[in-house]
Amino acid sequence: MLTLRRSQSRRLLAIPVRCGTIAQVTSRSSSAQHLSDLAWLRRVRDRIDREYALPLDVEALARGAHMSAGHLSRQFRLAYGESPYSYLMTRRIERAMALLRKGDLNVTEVCFAVGCSSLGTFSTRFTELVGVPPSVYRREAGDVTSGMPPCVAKQVTRPIRNREAPAASRT
């Protein structure tokens, strides 16, 4: 048992005591933490945009952002409205659409060029986002954007998720 002398007990009483939760006492303010998290999330999104063709997974992205995979997924969804994996697949499908419009590559080559390792998963996701299978898109999309500036073509051909599409176009 620790015994204090009278002089020591007076000194202990003179130490200011912080009140509050552990987070309030030991870390930055929540707004500063939020801004820091947003900066990390932007870096993750930029990395996905840059390295979409590489084999990326949520764990690797989370390690780069110094977060757990679960925390990254939750925060990414709050900030951008979709999970990191969903965002990655949307970027891959957007790039695949551009490659298919050019017509230089077949569907299998496009699948692997954008970083997908499974043709079945690629085709399913492509059909889900675009509304038609990649082979049909390749046949029909070349004429749609001819004569359009690339920046306009990108906006016009942007994939729309089924839940975002108007109800009339889903039928």
CSV table of N, CA and C in Angstrom, one decimal:
chain,number,residue,atom,x,y,z
A,1,MET,N,0.8,-1.2,0.0
A,1,MET,CA,0.0,0.0,0.0
A,1,MET,C,0.9,1.2,0.0
A,2,LEU,N,0.5,2.2,-0.8
A,2,LEU,CA,1.2,3.4,-0.9
A,2,LEU,C,0.8,4.4,0.2
A,3,THR,N,1.8,4.9,0.9
A,3,THR,CA,1.6,5.9,1.9
A,3,THR,C,2.2,7.2,1.5
A,4,LEU,N,1.4,8.3,1.6
A,4,LEU,CA,1.9,9.6,1.2
A,4,LEU,C,2.2,10.4,2.5
A,5,ARG,N,3.2,11.2,2.4
A,5,ARG,CA,3.5,12.1,3.5
A,5,ARG,C,2.6,13.3,3.3
A,6,ARG,N,2.4,14.1,4.3
A,6,ARG,CA,1.6,15.2,4.2
A,6,ARG,C,2.0,16.2,3.1
A,7,SER,N,3.2,16.4,2.9
A,7,SER,CA,3.7,17.4,1.8
A,7,SER,C,3.3,16.8,0.4
A,8,GLN,N,3.4,15.5,0.3
A,8,GLN,CA,3.1,14.9,-1.0
A,8,GLN,C,1.6,15.0,-1.3
A,9,SER,N,0.7,14.8,-0.3
A,9,SER,CA,-0.7,14.8,-0.5
A,9,SER,C,-1.2,16.2,-0.9
A,10,ARG,N,-0.5,17.3,-0.4
A,10,ARG,CA,-0.9,18.6,-0.8
A,10,ARG,C,-0.5,18.9,-2.2
A,11,ARG,N,0.6,18.4,-2.7
A,11,ARG,CA,1.0,18.6,-4.1
A,11,ARG,C,0.0,17.8,-5.0
A,12,LEU,N,-0.4,16.7,-4.6
A,12,LEU,CA,-1.3,16.0,-5.5
A,12,LEU,C,-2.7,16.7,-5.6
A,13,LEU,N,-3.1,17.3,-4.5
A,13,LEU,CA,-4.3,18.1,-4.6
A,13,LEU,C,-4.2,19.3,-5.5
A,14,ALA,N,-3.0,19.8,-5.7
A,14,ALA,CA,-2.9,21.0,-6.5
A,14,ALA,C,-2.8,20.7,-8.0
A,15,ILE,N,-2.7,19.4,-8.4
A,15,ILE,CA,-2.7,19.1,-9.8
A,15,ILE,C,-4.1,19.3,-10.4
A,16,PRO,N,-4.2,20.0,-11.5
A,16,PRO,CA,-5.5,20.2,-12.1
A,16,PRO,C,-6.0,18.9,-12.7
A,17,VAL,N,-7.3,18.6,-12.5
A,17,VAL,CA,-7.9,17.4,-13.0
A,17,VAL,C,-8.8,17.7,-14.2
A,18,ARG,N,-8.6,17.0,-15.3
A,18,ARG,CA,-9.4,17.2,-16.5
A,18,ARG,C,-10.6,16.3,-16.3
A,19,CYS,N,-11.7,16.8,-16.7
A,19,CYS,CA,-13.0,16.0,-16.6
A,19,CYS,C,-13.4,15.8,-18.0
A,20,GLY,N,-14.1,14.7,-18.3
A,20,GLY,CA,-14.7,14.4,-19.6
A,20,GLY,C,-14.4,13.0,-20.0
A,21,THR,N,-14.7,12.6,-21.2
A,21,THR,CA,-14.5,11.3,-21.6
A,21,THR,C,-13.1,11.1,-22.0
A,22,ILE,N,-12.6,9.9,-22.2
A,22,ILE,CA,-11.3,9.6,-22.6
A,22,ILE,C,-11.0,10.3,-24.0
A,23,ALA,N,-11.9,10.2,-24.9
A,23,ALA,CA,-11.7,10.8,-26.2
A,23,ALA,C,-11.5,12.3,-26.1
A,24,GLN,N,-12.3,13.0,-25.2
A,24,GLN,CA,-12.1,14.4,-25.1
A,24,GLN,C,-10.8,14.8,-24.5
A,25,VAL,N,-10.3,13.9,-23.6
A,25,VAL,CA,-9.1,14.2,-22.9
A,25,VAL,C,-7.8,13.9,-23.7
A,26,THR,N,-7.9,12.8,-24.4
A,26,THR,CA,-6.7,12.2,-25.0
A,26,THR,C,-6.5,12.5,-26.5
A,27,SER,N,-7.6,13.0,-27.2
A,27,SER,CA,-7.4,13.1,-28.6
A,27,SER,C,-7.8,14.5,-29.1
A,28,ARG,N,-7.7,14.7,-30.4
A,28,ARG,CA,-8.0,16.0,-30.9
A,28,ARG,C,-9.5,16.2,-30.9
A,29,SER,N,-10.0,17.4,-31.2
A,29,SER,CA,-11.4,17.7,-31.2
A,29,SER,C,-12.1,16.8,-32.3
A,30,SER,N,-13.4,16.6,-32.1
A,30,SER,CA,-14.0,15.7,-33.1
A,30,SER,C,-14.1,16.4,-34.5
A,31,SER,N,-14.2,17.7,-34.6
A,31,SER,CA,-14.2,18.3,-35.9
A,31,SER,C,-12.8,18.2,-36.6
A,32,ALA,N,-11.8,18.3,-35.8
A,32,ALA,CA,-10.4,18.1,-36.4
A,32,ALA,C,-10.3,16.7,-36.9
A,33,GLN,N,-10.7,15.7,-36.1
A,33,GLN,CA,-10.7,14.3,-36.5
A,33,GLN,C,-11.5,14.0,-37.7
A,34,HIS,N,-12.7,14.6,-37.8
A,34,HIS,CA,-13.5,14.5,-38.9
A,34,HIS,C,-12.9,15.0,-40.2
A,35,LEU,N,-12.2,16.1,-40.1
A,35,LEU,CA,-11.5,16.7,-41.3
A,35,LEU,C,-10.3,15.8,-41.7
A,36,SER,N,-9.7,15.3,-40.7
A,36,SER,CA,-8.6,14.4,-41.0
A,36,SER,C,-9.1,13.1,-41.7
A,37,ASP,N,-10.2,12.5,-41.2
A,37,ASP,CA,-10.8,11.4,-41.8
A,37,ASP,C,-11.2,11.7,-43.2
A,38,LEU,N,-11.8,12.8,-43.5
A,38,LEU,CA,-12.2,13.2,-44.8
A,38,LEU,C,-11.0,13.3,-45.8
A,39,ALA,N,-9.9,13.8,-45.3
A,39,ALA,CA,-8.7,13.9,-46.1
A,39,ALA,C,-8.2,12.5,-46.4
A,40,TRP,N,-8.2,11.6,-45.5
A,40,TRP,CA,-7.8,10.2,-45.7
A,40,TRP,C,-8.7,9.5,-46.7
A,41,LEU,N,-10.0,9.8,-46.6
A,41,LEU,CA,-11.0,9.2,-47.5
A,41,LEU,C,-10.8,9.7,-48.9
A,42,ARG,N,-10.5,11.0,-49.0
A,42,ARG,CA,-10.2,11.6,-50.4
A,42,ARG,C,-9.0,10.9,-51.0
A,43,ARG,N,-8.0,10.6,-50.2
A,43,ARG,CA,-6.8,9.9,-50.7
A,43,ARG,C,-7.1,8.5,-51.1
A,44,VAL,N,-8.0,7.8,-50.4
A,44,VAL,CA,-8.4,6.5,-50.8
A,44,VAL,C,-9.2,6.6,-52.1
A,45,ARG,N,-10.1,7.5,-52.2
A,45,ARG,CA,-10.8,7.7,-53.5
A,45,ARG,C,-9.9,8.0,-54.6
A,46,ASP,N,-8.9,8.9,-54.4
A,46,ASP,CA,-8.0,9.2,-55.5
A,46,ASP,C,-7.2,8.0,-55.8
A,47,ARG,N,-6.8,7.2,-54.9
A,47,ARG,CA,-6.0,5.9,-55.1
A,47,ARG,C,-6.9,5.0,-56.0
A,48,ILE,N,-8.1,4.8,-55.7
A,48,ILE,CA,-9.0,4.0,-56.5
A,48,ILE,C,-9.1,4.5,-57.9
A,49,ASP,N,-9.3,5.8,-58.0
A,49,ASP,CA,-9.3,6.4,-59.4
A,49,ASP,C,-8.1,6.1,-60.2
A,50,ARG,N,-6.9,6.2,-59.5
A,50,ARG,CA,-5.6,6.0,-60.2
A,50,ARG,C,-5.3,4.6,-60.5
A,51,GLU,N,-5.6,3.7,-59.5
A,51,GLU,CA,-5.1,2.3,-59.6
A,51,GLU,C,-6.3,1.3,-59.7
A,52,TYR,N,-7.4,1.7,-60.4
A,52,TYR,CA,-8.5,0.9,-60.6
A,52,TYR,C,-8.2,-0.5,-61.3
A,53,ALA,N,-7.2,-0.5,-62.1
A,53,ALA,CA,-6.9,-1.7,-62.8
A,53,ALA,C,-6.0,-2.7,-62.0
A,54,LEU,N,-5.5,-2.2,-60.9
A,54,LEU,CA,-4.7,-3.1,-60.0
A,54,LEU,C,-5.6,-3.9,-59.1
A,55,PRO,N,-5.1,-5.0,-58.6
A,55,PRO,CA,-6.0,-5.8,-57.6
A,55,PRO,C,-6.0,-5.0,-56.3
A,56,LEU,N,-7.1,-4.3,-56.1
A,56,LEU,CA,-7.3,-3.6,-54.8
A,56,LEU,C,-8.4,-4.2,-54.0
A,57,ASP,N,-8.2,-4.3,-52.7
A,57,ASP,CA,-9.2,-4.7,-51.8
A,57,ASP,C,-9.3,-3.8,-50.6
A,58,VAL,N,-10.4,-3.9,-49.9
A,58,VAL,CA,-10.7,-2.9,-48.8
A,58,VAL,C,-9.6,-2.9,-47.8
A,59,GLU,N,-9.1,-4.1,-47.5
A,59,GLU,CA,-8.1,-4.2,-46.4
A,59,GLU,C,-6.8,-3.4,-46.8
A,60,ALA,N,-6.4,-3.5,-48.1
A,60,ALA,CA,-5.2,-2.8,-48.5
A,60,ALA,C,-5.5,-1.3,-48.5
A,61,LEU,N,-6.7,-0.9,-49.0
A,61,LEU,CA,-7.0,0.5,-48.9
A,61,LEU,C,-7.0,1.0,-47.5
A,62,ALA,N,-7.5,0.2,-46.6
A,62,ALA,CA,-7.6,0.6,-45.2
A,62,ALA,C,-6.2,0.8,-44.6
A,63,ARG,N,-5.4,-0.2,-44.9
A,63,ARG,CA,-4.0,-0.1,-44.4
A,63,ARG,C,-3.3,1.2,-44.8
A,64,GLY,N,-3.6,1.6,-46.1
A,64,GLY,CA,-3.0,2.9,-46.6
A,64,GLY,C,-3.6,4.1,-45.9
A,65,ALA,N,-4.8,4.0,-45.4
A,65,ALA,CA,-5.5,5.1,-44.7
A,65,ALA,C,-5.3,5.0,-43.2
A,66,HIS,N,-4.6,4.0,-42.7
A,66,HIS,CA,-4.4,3.9,-41.3
A,66,HIS,C,-5.7,3.7,-40.5
A,67,MET,N,-6.6,2.9,-41.1
A,67,MET,CA,-7.9,2.6,-40.5
A,67,MET,C,-8.2,1.1,-40.6
A,68,SER,N,-9.1,0.7,-39.8
A,68,SER,CA,-9.6,-0.7,-40.0
A,68,SER,C,-10.5,-0.8,-41.3
A,69,ALA,N,-10.6,-1.9,-41.8
A,69,ALA,CA,-11.4,-2.1,-43.0
A,69,ALA,C,-12.9,-1.7,-42.8
A,70,GLY,N,-13.4,-2.1,-41.6
A,70,GLY,CA,-14.8,-1.8,-41.3
A,70,GLY,C,-15.0,-0.3,-41.1
A,71,HIS,N,-14.1,0.4,-40.4
A,71,HIS,CA,-14.2,1.8,-40.2
A,71,HIS,C,-14.1,2.5,-41.6
A,72,LEU,N,-13.1,2.1,-42.4
A,72,LEU,CA,-13.0,2.7,-43.8
A,72,LEU,C,-14.3,2.6,-44.6
A,73,SER,N,-14.9,1.4,-44.6
A,73,SER,CA,-16.1,1.1,-45.3
A,73,SER,C,-17.2,2.0,-44.8
A,74,ARG,N,-17.4,2.1,-43.5
A,74,ARG,CA,-18.5,2.9,-42.9
A,74,ARG,C,-18.3,4.4,-43.3
A,75,GLN,N,-17.1,4.9,-43.1
A,75,GLN,CA,-16.8,6.3,-43.3
A,75,GLN,C,-16.9,6.6,-44.8
A,76,PHE,N,-16.4,5.7,-45.6
A,76,PHE,CA,-16.5,6.0,-47.1
A,76,PHE,C,-17.9,6.0,-47.5
A,77,ARG,N,-18.8,5.1,-47.0
A,77,ARG,CA,-20.2,5.1,-47.4
A,77,ARG,C,-20.9,6.4,-46.9
A,78,LEU,N,-20.5,6.8,-45.7
A,78,LEU,CA,-21.1,8.1,-45.2
A,78,LEU,C,-20.7,9.3,-46.1
A,79,ALA,N,-19.4,9.3,-46.5
A,79,ALA,CA,-18.9,10.4,-47.3
A,79,ALA,C,-19.4,10.4,-48.7
A,80,TYR,N,-19.4,9.2,-49.4
A,80,TYR,CA,-19.6,9.2,-50.8
A,80,TYR,C,-20.8,8.4,-51.2
A,81,GLY,N,-21.6,7.8,-50.3
A,81,GLY,CA,-22.8,7.2,-50.6
A,81,GLY,C,-22.7,5.8,-51.1
A,82,GLU,N,-21.5,5.2,-51.2
A,82,GLU,CA,-21.4,3.8,-51.6
A,82,GLU,C,-20.1,3.3,-51.0
A,83,SER,N,-20.0,2.0,-50.9
A,83,SER,CA,-18.8,1.3,-50.3
A,83,SER,C,-17.6,1.5,-51.2
A,84,PRO,N,-16.4,1.3,-50.6
A,84,PRO,CA,-15.2,1.4,-51.5
A,84,PRO,C,-15.2,0.4,-52.6
A,85,TYR,N,-15.7,-0.8,-52.4
A,85,TYR,CA,-15.7,-1.8,-53.4
A,85,TYR,C,-16.7,-1.4,-54.5
A,86,SER,N,-17.8,-0.9,-54.2
A,86,SER,CA,-18.8,-0.5,-55.2
A,86,SER,C,-18.2,0.7,-56.0
A,87,TYR,N,-17.6,1.6,-55.3
A,87,TYR,CA,-17.0,2.7,-56.0
A,87,TYR,C,-15.9,2.2,-57.0
A,88,LEU,N,-15.1,1.3,-56.6
A,88,LEU,CA,-14.0,0.7,-57.4
A,88,LEU,C,-14.7,0.0,-58.7
A,89,MET,N,-15.7,-0.7,-58.5
A,89,MET,CA,-16.4,-1.4,-59.6
A,89,MET,C,-17.0,-0.4,-60.5
A,90,THR,N,-17.6,0.7,-60.0
A,90,THR,CA,-18.1,1.7,-60.9
A,90,THR,C,-17.0,2.3,-61.7
A,91,ARG,N,-15.9,2.6,-61.2
A,91,ARG,CA,-14.8,3.2,-61.9
A,91,ARG,C,-14.3,2.2,-63.0
A,92,ARG,N,-14.3,0.9,-62.7
A,92,ARG,CA,-13.9,-0.1,-63.6
A,92,ARG,C,-14.9,-0.2,-64.8
A,93,ILE,N,-16.1,-0.2,-64.5
A,93,ILE,CA,-17.2,-0.2,-65.5
A,93,ILE,C,-17.1,1.0,-66.4
A,94,GLU,N,-16.9,2.2,-65.8
A,94,GLU,CA,-16.8,3.4,-66.6
A,94,GLU,C,-15.7,3.3,-67.6
A,95,ARG,N,-14.5,2.8,-67.2
A,95,ARG,CA,-13.4,2.6,-68.0
A,95,ARG,C,-13.7,1.5,-69.1
A,96,ALA,N,-14.3,0.5,-68.7
A,96,ALA,CA,-14.7,-0.6,-69.6
A,96,ALA,C,-15.6,-0.1,-70.7
A,97,MET,N,-16.6,0.8,-70.3
A,97,MET,CA,-17.5,1.4,-71.3
A,97,MET,C,-16.7,2.2,-72.3
A,98,ALA,N,-15.7,2.9,-71.9
A,98,ALA,CA,-14.9,3.7,-72.9
A,98,ALA,C,-14.1,2.8,-73.8
A,99,LEU,N,-13.5,1.7,-73.2
A,99,LEU,CA,-12.8,0.8,-74.1
A,99,LEU,C,-13.7,0.0,-75.1
A,100,LEU,N,-14.9,-0.3,-74.6
A,100,LEU,CA,-15.8,-1.0,-75.5
A,100,LEU,C,-16.3,-0.1,-76.6
A,101,ARG,N,-16.5,1.2,-76.3
A,101,ARG,CA,-16.9,2.2,-77.3
A,101,ARG,C,-15.8,2.3,-78.4
A,102,LYS,N,-14.5,2.3,-78.0
A,102,LYS,CA,-13.5,2.4,-79.0
A,102,LYS,C,-13.5,1.2,-80.0
A,103,GLY,N,-13.8,0.0,-79.5
A,103,GLY,CA,-14.0,-1.2,-80.3
A,103,GLY,C,-12.7,-1.9,-80.6
A,104,ASP,N,-11.6,-1.5,-80.0
A,104,ASP,CA,-10.3,-2.2,-80.3
A,104,ASP,C,-10.2,-3.5,-79.6
A,105,LEU,N,-10.8,-3.7,-78.5
A,105,LEU,CA,-10.7,-4.9,-77.7
A,105,LEU,C,-12.0,-5.7,-77.6
A,106,ASN,N,-11.9,-7.0,-77.4
A,106,ASN,CA,-13.1,-7.8,-77.2
A,106,ASN,C,-13.5,-7.7,-75.7
A,107,VAL,N,-14.6,-8.2,-75.3
A,107,VAL,CA,-15.1,-8.1,-74.0
A,107,VAL,C,-14.2,-8.8,-73.0
A,108,THR,N,-13.6,-9.9,-73.3
A,108,THR,CA,-12.7,-10.6,-72.3
A,108,THR,C,-11.4,-9.7,-72.1
A,109,GLU,N,-10.9,-9.2,-73.2
A,109,GLU,CA,-9.7,-8.3,-73.0
A,109,GLU,C,-10.0,-7.1,-72.2
A,110,VAL,N,-11.2,-6.5,-72.4
A,110,VAL,CA,-11.6,-5.3,-71.6
A,110,VAL,C,-11.7,-5.7,-70.2
A,111,CYS,N,-12.3,-6.8,-69.9
A,111,CYS,CA,-12.5,-7.3,-68.5
A,111,CYS,C,-11.2,-7.3,-67.8
A,112,PHE,N,-10.2,-7.9,-68.4
A,112,PHE,CA,-8.9,-8.0,-67.7
A,112,PHE,C,-8.1,-6.7,-67.7
A,113,ALA,N,-8.3,-5.8,-68.7
A,113,ALA,CA,-7.7,-4.5,-68.8
A,113,ALA,C,-8.1,-3.6,-67.7
A,114,VAL,N,-9.3,-3.7,-67.2
A,114,VAL,CA,-9.8,-2.8,-66.2
A,114,VAL,C,-9.6,-3.4,-64.8
A,115,GLY,N,-9.0,-4.6,-64.7
A,115,GLY,CA,-8.7,-5.1,-63.4
A,115,GLY,C,-9.6,-6.2,-62.8
A,116,CYS,N,-10.6,-6.6,-63.6
A,116,CYS,CA,-11.5,-7.6,-63.1
A,116,CYS,C,-10.8,-9.0,-63.4
A,117,SER,N,-11.0,-9.9,-62.5
A,117,SER,CA,-10.3,-11.2,-62.7
A,117,SER,C,-11.4,-12.3,-63.1
A,118,SER,N,-12.6,-12.0,-63.1
A,118,SER,CA,-13.7,-12.9,-63.4
A,118,SER,C,-14.6,-12.3,-64.5
A,119,LEU,N,-14.7,-12.9,-65.6
A,119,LEU,CA,-15.5,-12.4,-66.7
A,119,LEU,C,-17.0,-12.5,-66.3
A,120,GLY,N,-17.4,-13.5,-65.5
A,120,GLY,CA,-18.8,-13.6,-65.1
A,120,GLY,C,-19.2,-12.4,-64.2
A,121,THR,N,-18.3,-12.1,-63.2
A,121,THR,CA,-18.6,-11.0,-62.3
A,121,THR,C,-18.6,-9.7,-63.0
A,122,PHE,N,-17.6,-9.5,-63.9
A,122,PHE,CA,-17.6,-8.3,-64.8
A,122,PHE,C,-18.8,-8.1,-65.6
A,123,SER,N,-19.3,-9.2,-66.2
A,123,SER,CA,-20.5,-9.1,-67.1
A,123,SER,C,-21.7,-8.8,-66.2
A,124,THR,N,-21.8,-9.5,-65.1
A,124,THR,CA,-23.0,-9.2,-64.2
A,124,THR,C,-23.0,-7.8,-63.7
A,125,ARG,N,-21.9,-7.3,-63.2
A,125,ARG,CA,-21.8,-5.9,-62.7
A,125,ARG,C,-22.0,-4.9,-63.8
A,126,PHE,N,-21.5,-5.2,-65.0
A,126,PHE,CA,-21.7,-4.3,-66.1
A,126,PHE,C,-23.1,-4.2,-66.5
A,127,THR,N,-23.8,-5.4,-66.6
A,127,THR,CA,-25.2,-5.4,-66.9
A,127,THR,C,-26.0,-4.7,-65.8
A,128,GLU,N,-25.7,-4.8,-64.6
A,128,GLU,CA,-26.4,-4.2,-63.5
A,128,GLU,C,-26.3,-2.7,-63.6
A,129,LEU,N,-25.1,-2.2,-63.9
A,129,LEU,CA,-24.8,-0.7,-63.9
A,129,LEU,C,-25.3,-0.1,-65.2
A,130,VAL,N,-25.1,-0.7,-66.3
A,130,VAL,CA,-25.3,-0.1,-67.6
A,130,VAL,C,-26.7,-0.5,-68.2
A,131,GLY,N,-27.2,-1.7,-67.9
A,131,GLY,CA,-28.5,-2.1,-68.3
A,131,GLY,C,-28.5,-3.0,-69.5
A,132,VAL,N,-27.3,-3.2,-70.1
A,132,VAL,CA,-27.2,-4.2,-71.2
A,132,VAL,C,-25.9,-4.9,-71.0
A,133,PRO,N,-25.8,-6.2,-71.5
A,133,PRO,CA,-24.5,-6.9,-71.3
A,133,PRO,C,-23.4,-6.2,-72.1
A,134,PRO,N,-22.1,-6.4,-71.7
A,134,PRO,CA,-21.0,-5.8,-72.4
A,134,PRO,C,-20.9,-6.0,-73.9
A,135,SER,N,-21.3,-7.2,-74.4
A,135,SER,CA,-21.2,-7.5,-75.8
A,135,SER,C,-22.2,-6.7,-76.6
A,136,VAL,N,-23.4,-6.5,-76.0
A,136,VAL,CA,-24.4,-5.7,-76.7
A,136,VAL,C,-24.0,-4.2,-76.6
A,137,TYR,N,-23.5,-3.8,-75.5
A,137,TYR,CA,-23.0,-2.4,-75.4
A,137,TYR,C,-21.9,-2.1,-76.5
A,138,ARG,N,-21.0,-3.1,-76.7
A,138,ARG,CA,-19.9,-2.9,-77.6
A,138,ARG,C,-20.4,-2.8,-79.0
A,139,ARG,N,-21.5,-3.6,-79.4
A,139,ARG,CA,-22.1,-3.5,-80.7
A,139,ARG,C,-22.8,-2.2,-81.0
A,140,GLU,N,-23.5,-1.7,-79.9
A,140,GLU,CA,-24.4,-0.5,-80.1
A,140,GLU,C,-23.8,0.8,-79.7
A,141,ALA,N,-22.8,0.8,-78.9
A,141,ALA,CA,-22.3,2.1,-78.3
A,141,ALA,C,-21.4,2.9,-79.2
A,142,GLY,N,-20.8,2.3,-80.1
A,142,GLY,CA,-19.8,3.0,-81.0
A,142,GLY,C,-20.4,4.2,-81.7
A,143,ASP,N,-21.6,4.1,-82.2
A,143,ASP,CA,-22.3,5.1,-82.9
A,143,ASP,C,-22.9,6.2,-82.0
A,144,VAL,N,-23.2,5.9,-80.8
A,144,VAL,CA,-23.9,6.8,-79.9
A,144,VAL,C,-23.1,8.1,-79.6
A,145,THR,N,-21.8,7.9,-79.4
A,145,THR,CA,-20.9,9.0,-79.0
A,145,THR,C,-20.1,9.6,-80.1
A,146,SER,N,-20.3,9.2,-81.4
A,146,SER,CA,-19.5,9.7,-82.4
A,146,SER,C,-19.8,11.2,-82.6
A,147,GLY,N,-18.7,11.9,-82.7
A,147,GLY,CA,-18.8,13.4,-82.9
A,147,GLY,C,-19.0,14.2,-81.6
A,148,MET,N,-19.1,13.5,-80.5
A,148,MET,CA,-19.3,14.1,-79.2
A,148,MET,C,-17.9,14.4,-78.6
A,149,PRO,N,-17.7,15.5,-77.9
A,149,PRO,CA,-16.4,15.7,-77.2
A,149,PRO,C,-16.4,14.7,-76.1
A,150,PRO,N,-15.2,14.2,-75.8
A,150,PRO,CA,-15.0,13.2,-74.7
A,150,PRO,C,-15.6,13.5,-73.4
A,151,CYS,N,-15.5,14.8,-73.0
A,151,CYS,CA,-16.1,15.2,-71.7
A,151,CYS,C,-17.6,15.1,-71.7
A,152,VAL,N,-18.2,15.4,-72.8
A,152,VAL,CA,-19.7,15.2,-72.9
A,152,VAL,C,-20.1,13.7,-72.9
A,153,ALA,N,-19.3,13.0,-73.7
A,153,ALA,CA,-19.6,11.5,-73.9
A,153,ALA,C,-19.5,10.8,-72.5
A,154,LYS,N,-18.5,11.3,-71.7
A,154,LYS,CA,-18.4,10.7,-70.4
A,154,LYS,C,-19.6,10.9,-69.5
A,155,GLN,N,-20.2,12.1,-69.6
A,155,GLN,CA,-21.4,12.4,-68.8
A,155,GLN,C,-22.6,11.7,-69.3
A,156,VAL,N,-22.7,11.6,-70.6
A,156,VAL,CA,-23.9,11.0,-71.2
A,156,VAL,C,-23.9,9.5,-71.0
A,157,THR,N,-22.7,8.9,-71.0
A,157,THR,CA,-22.6,7.4,-70.9
A,157,THR,C,-22.3,6.9,-69.5
A,158,ARG,N,-22.3,7.8,-68.5
A,158,ARG,CA,-22.0,7.4,-67.1
A,158,ARG,C,-23.0,6.3,-66.6
A,159,PRO,N,-22.5,5.3,-66.1
A,159,PRO,CA,-23.4,4.2,-65.6
A,159,PRO,C,-24.3,4.7,-64.5
A,160,ILE,N,-25.5,4.3,-64.5
A,160,ILE,CA,-26.5,4.6,-63.5
A,160,ILE,C,-26.9,3.3,-62.8
A,161,ARG,N,-26.8,3.3,-61.5
A,161,ARG,CA,-27.2,2.1,-60.7
A,161,ARG,C,-28.7,2.0,-60.8
A,162,ASN,N,-29.2,0.7,-60.8
A,162,ASN,CA,-30.6,0.5,-60.9
A,162,ASN,C,-31.4,1.3,-59.9
A,163,ARG,N,-30.9,1.4,-58.7
A,163,ARG,CA,-31.6,2.1,-57.6
A,163,ARG,C,-31.7,3.6,-57.9
A,164,GLU,N,-30.7,4.1,-58.7
A,164,GLU,CA,-30.7,5.5,-59.1
A,164,GLU,C,-31.5,5.9,-60.3
A,165,ALA,N,-31.8,4.8,-61.1
A,165,ALA,CA,-32.5,5.1,-62.4
A,165,ALA,C,-33.9,5.4,-62.1
A,166,PRO,N,-34.5,6.2,-63.0
A,166,PRO,CA,-36.0,6.5,-62.8
A,166,PRO,C,-36.8,5.2,-63.0
A,167,ALA,N,-37.9,5.1,-62.3
A,167,ALA,CA,-38.7,3.9,-62.3
A,167,ALA,C,-39.1,3.5,-63.7
A,168,ALA,N,-39.4,4.4,-64.6
A,168,ALA,CA,-39.9,4.1,-65.9
A,168,ALA,C,-38.8,3.4,-66.7
A,169,SER,N,-37.6,3.7,-66.5
A,169,SER,CA,-36.5,3.1,-67.3
A,169,SER,C,-36.1,1.7,-66.8
A,170,ARG,N,-36.6,1.3,-65.7
A,170,ARG,CA,-36.3,0.0,-65.1
A,170,ARG,C,-37.2,-1.1,-65.7
A,171,THR,N,-38.3,-0.7,-66.2
A,171,THR,CA,-39.3,-1.7,-66.7
A,171,THR,C,-39.0,-2.3,-68.0
